[in-house]
PDB file of C-alpha atoms in Angstrom:
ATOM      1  CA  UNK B   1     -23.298 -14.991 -12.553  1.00 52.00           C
ATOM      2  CA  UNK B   2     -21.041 -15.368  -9.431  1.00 55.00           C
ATOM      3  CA  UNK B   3     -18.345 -17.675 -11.234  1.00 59.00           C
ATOM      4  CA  UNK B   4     -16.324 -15.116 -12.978  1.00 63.00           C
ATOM      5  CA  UNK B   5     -16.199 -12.797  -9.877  1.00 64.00           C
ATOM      6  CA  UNK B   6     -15.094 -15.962  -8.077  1.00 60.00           C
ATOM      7  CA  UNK B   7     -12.310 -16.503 -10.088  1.00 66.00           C
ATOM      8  CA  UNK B   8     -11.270 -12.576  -9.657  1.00 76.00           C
ATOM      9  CA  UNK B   9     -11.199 -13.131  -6.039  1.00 74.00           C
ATOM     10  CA  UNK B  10      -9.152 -16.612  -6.152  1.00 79.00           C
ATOM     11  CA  UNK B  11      -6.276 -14.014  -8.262  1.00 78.00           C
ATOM     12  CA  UNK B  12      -6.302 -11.569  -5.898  1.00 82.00           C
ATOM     13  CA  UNK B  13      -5.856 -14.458  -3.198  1.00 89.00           C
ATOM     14  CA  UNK B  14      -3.394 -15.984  -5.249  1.00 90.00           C
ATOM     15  CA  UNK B  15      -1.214 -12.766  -6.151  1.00 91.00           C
ATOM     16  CA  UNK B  16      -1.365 -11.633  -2.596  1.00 94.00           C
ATOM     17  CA  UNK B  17       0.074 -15.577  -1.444  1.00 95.00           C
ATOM     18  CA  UNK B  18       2.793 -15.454  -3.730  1.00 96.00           C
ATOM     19  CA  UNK B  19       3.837 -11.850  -2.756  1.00 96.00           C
ATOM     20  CA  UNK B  20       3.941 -12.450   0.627  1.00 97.00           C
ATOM     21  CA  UNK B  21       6.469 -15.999   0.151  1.00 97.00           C
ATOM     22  CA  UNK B  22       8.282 -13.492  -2.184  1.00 97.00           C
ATOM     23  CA  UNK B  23       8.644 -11.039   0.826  1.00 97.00           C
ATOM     24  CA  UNK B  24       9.461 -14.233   3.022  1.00 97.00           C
ATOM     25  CA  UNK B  25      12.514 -14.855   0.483  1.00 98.00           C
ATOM     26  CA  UNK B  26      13.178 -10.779   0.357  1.00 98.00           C
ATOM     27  CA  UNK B  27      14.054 -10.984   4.227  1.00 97.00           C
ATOM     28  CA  UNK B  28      16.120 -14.093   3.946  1.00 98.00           C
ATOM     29  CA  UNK B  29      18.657 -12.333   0.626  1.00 98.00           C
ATOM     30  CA  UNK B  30      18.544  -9.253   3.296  1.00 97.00           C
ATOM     31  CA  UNK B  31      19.789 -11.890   6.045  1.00 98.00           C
ATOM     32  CA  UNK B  32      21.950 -13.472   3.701  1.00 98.00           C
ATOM     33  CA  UNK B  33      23.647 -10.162   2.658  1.00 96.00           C
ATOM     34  CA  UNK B  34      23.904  -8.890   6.613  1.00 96.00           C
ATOM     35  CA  UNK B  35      26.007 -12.240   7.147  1.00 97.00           C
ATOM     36  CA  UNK B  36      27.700 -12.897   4.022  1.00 97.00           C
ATOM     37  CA  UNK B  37      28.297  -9.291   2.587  1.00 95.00           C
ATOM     38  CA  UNK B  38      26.706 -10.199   0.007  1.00 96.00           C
ATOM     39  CA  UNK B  39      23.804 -11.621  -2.286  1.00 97.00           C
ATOM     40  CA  UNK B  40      23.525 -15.229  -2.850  1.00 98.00           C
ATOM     41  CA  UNK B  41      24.667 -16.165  -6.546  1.00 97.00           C
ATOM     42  CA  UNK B  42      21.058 -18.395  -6.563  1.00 98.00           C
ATOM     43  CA  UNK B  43      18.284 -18.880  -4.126  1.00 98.00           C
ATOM     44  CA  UNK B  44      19.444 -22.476  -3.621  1.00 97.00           C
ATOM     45  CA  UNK B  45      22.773 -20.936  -0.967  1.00 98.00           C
ATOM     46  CA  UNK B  46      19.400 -19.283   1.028  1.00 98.00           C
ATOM     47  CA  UNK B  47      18.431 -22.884   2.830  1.00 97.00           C
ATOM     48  CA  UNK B  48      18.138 -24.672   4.728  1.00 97.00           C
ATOM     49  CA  UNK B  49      19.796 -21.548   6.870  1.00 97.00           C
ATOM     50  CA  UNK B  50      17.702 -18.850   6.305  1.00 98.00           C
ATOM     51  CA  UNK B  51      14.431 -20.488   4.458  1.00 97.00           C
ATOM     52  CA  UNK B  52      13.565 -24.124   5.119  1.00 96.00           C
ATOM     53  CA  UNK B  53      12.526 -24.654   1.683  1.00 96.00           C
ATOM     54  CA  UNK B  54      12.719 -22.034  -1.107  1.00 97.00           C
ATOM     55  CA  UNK B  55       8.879 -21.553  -2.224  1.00 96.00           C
ATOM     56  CA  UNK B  56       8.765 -22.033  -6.112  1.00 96.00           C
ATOM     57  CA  UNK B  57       6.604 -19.953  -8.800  1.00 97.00           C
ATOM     58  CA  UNK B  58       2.993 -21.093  -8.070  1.00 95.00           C
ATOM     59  CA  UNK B  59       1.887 -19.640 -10.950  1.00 95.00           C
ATOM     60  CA  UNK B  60       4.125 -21.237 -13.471  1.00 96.00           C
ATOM     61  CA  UNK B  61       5.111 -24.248 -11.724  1.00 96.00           C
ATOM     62  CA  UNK B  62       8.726 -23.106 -11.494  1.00 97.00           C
ATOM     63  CA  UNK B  63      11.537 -21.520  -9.227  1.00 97.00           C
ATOM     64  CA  UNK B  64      11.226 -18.071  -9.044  1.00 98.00           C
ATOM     65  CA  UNK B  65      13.266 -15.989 -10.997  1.00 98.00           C
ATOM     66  CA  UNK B  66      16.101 -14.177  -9.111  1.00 98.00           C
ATOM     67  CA  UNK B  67      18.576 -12.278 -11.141  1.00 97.00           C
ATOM     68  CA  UNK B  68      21.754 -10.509  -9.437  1.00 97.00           C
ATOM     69  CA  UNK B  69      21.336  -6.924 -10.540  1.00 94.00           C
ATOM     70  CA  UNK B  70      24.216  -4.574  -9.769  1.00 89.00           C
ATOM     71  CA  UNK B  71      24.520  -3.736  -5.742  1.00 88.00           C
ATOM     72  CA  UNK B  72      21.014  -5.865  -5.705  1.00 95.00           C
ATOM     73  CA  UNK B  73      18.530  -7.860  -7.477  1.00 97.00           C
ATOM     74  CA  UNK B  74      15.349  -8.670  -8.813  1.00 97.00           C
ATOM     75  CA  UNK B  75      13.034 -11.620  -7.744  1.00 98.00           C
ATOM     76  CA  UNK B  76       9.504 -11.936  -9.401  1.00 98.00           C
ATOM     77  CA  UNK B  77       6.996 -14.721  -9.996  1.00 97.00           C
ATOM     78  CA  UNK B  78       5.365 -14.567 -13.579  1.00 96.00           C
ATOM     79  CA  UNK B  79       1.982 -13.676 -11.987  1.00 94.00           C
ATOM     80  CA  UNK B  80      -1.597 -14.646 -13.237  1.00 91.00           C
ATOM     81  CA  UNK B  81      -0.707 -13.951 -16.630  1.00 92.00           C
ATOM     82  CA  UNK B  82       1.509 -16.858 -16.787  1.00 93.00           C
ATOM     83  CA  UNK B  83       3.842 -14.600 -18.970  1.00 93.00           C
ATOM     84  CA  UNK B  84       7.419 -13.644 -17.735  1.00 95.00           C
ATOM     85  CA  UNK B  85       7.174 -10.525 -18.285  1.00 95.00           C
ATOM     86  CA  UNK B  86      11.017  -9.769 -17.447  1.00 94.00           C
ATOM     87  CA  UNK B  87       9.685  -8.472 -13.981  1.00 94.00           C
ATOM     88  CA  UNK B  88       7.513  -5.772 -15.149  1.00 93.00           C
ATOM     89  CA  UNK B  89       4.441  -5.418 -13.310  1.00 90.00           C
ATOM     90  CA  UNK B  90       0.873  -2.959 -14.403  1.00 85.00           C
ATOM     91  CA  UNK B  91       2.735  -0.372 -13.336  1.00 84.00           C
ATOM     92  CA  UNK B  92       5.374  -0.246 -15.691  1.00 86.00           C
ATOM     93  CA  UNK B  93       3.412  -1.551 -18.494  1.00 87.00           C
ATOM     94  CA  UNK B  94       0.093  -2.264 -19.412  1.00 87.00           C
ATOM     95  CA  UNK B  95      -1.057  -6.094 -19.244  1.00 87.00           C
ATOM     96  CA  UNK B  96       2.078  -7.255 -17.453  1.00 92.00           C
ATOM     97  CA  UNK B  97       1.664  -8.605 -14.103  1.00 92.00           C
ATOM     98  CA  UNK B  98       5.018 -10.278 -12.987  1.00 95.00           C
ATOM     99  CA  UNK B  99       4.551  -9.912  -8.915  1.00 95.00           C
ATOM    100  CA  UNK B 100       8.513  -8.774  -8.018  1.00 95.00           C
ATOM    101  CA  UNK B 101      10.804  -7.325  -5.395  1.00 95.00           C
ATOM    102  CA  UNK B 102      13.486  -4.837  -6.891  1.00 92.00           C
ATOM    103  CA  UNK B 103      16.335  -4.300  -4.808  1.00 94.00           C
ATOM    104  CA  UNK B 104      17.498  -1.786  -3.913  1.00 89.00           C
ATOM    105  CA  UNK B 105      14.145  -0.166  -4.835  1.00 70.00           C
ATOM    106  CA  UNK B 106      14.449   2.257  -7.863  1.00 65.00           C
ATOM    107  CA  UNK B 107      13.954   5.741  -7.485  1.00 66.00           C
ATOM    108  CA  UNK B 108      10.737   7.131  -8.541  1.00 66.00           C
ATOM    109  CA  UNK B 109      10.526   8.914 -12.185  1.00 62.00           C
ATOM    110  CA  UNK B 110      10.013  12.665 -12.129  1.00 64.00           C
ATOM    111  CA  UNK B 111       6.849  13.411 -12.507  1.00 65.00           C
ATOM    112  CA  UNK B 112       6.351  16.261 -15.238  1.00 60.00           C
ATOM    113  CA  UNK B 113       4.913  19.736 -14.445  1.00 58.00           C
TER     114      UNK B 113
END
């Protein structure tokens, strides 16, 4: 009765891990861009400088996925899913759970009256 809650839990644990190394690699663009004036073309020009090691995808088994968007950019890992979900997360659709950092962070839709 306990094992499917379990495995709940060990998500939760595991999407919360991976966000925080994709907040760990958020800081090091933002230190990247302070010094450079820009973003890095690939997460590879972030070490050994700013990140020892750039943390990979521990969902897929893969780098992350770090596209230059724009003035900015968006990192995600494909979540628990397993599906790259082109960086959408549950809030933008249904089902999708890509775990990302959106930069510079889009302005909120207008909520109808």
């Amino acid at each position: 009765r306990m094992l499917p809650h379990f495995g709940k839990v060990q998500d939760a644990a595991d999407r919360m891990e991976q966000a925080e190394q994709n907040l760990h690699v958020a800081f090091s663009l933002a230190a990247f861009r302070s010094d450079n004036g820009r973003y890095p073309a690939n997460l590879d020009e972030l070490a050994p400088k700013y990140l020892a090691k750039i943390p990979g995808d521990m969902f897929s088994g893969k780098p992350l996925v770090y596209q230059l968007i724009d003035d900015g950019y968006l990192l995600y890992s494909v979540g628990v899913n397993e599906i790259d979900d082109d960086g959408q997360s549950k809030d933008d659709q249904p089902g999708a759970d890509d775990i990302r950092v959106r930069m510079p962070v889009p302005k909120p839709l207008a909520k109808a009256d």
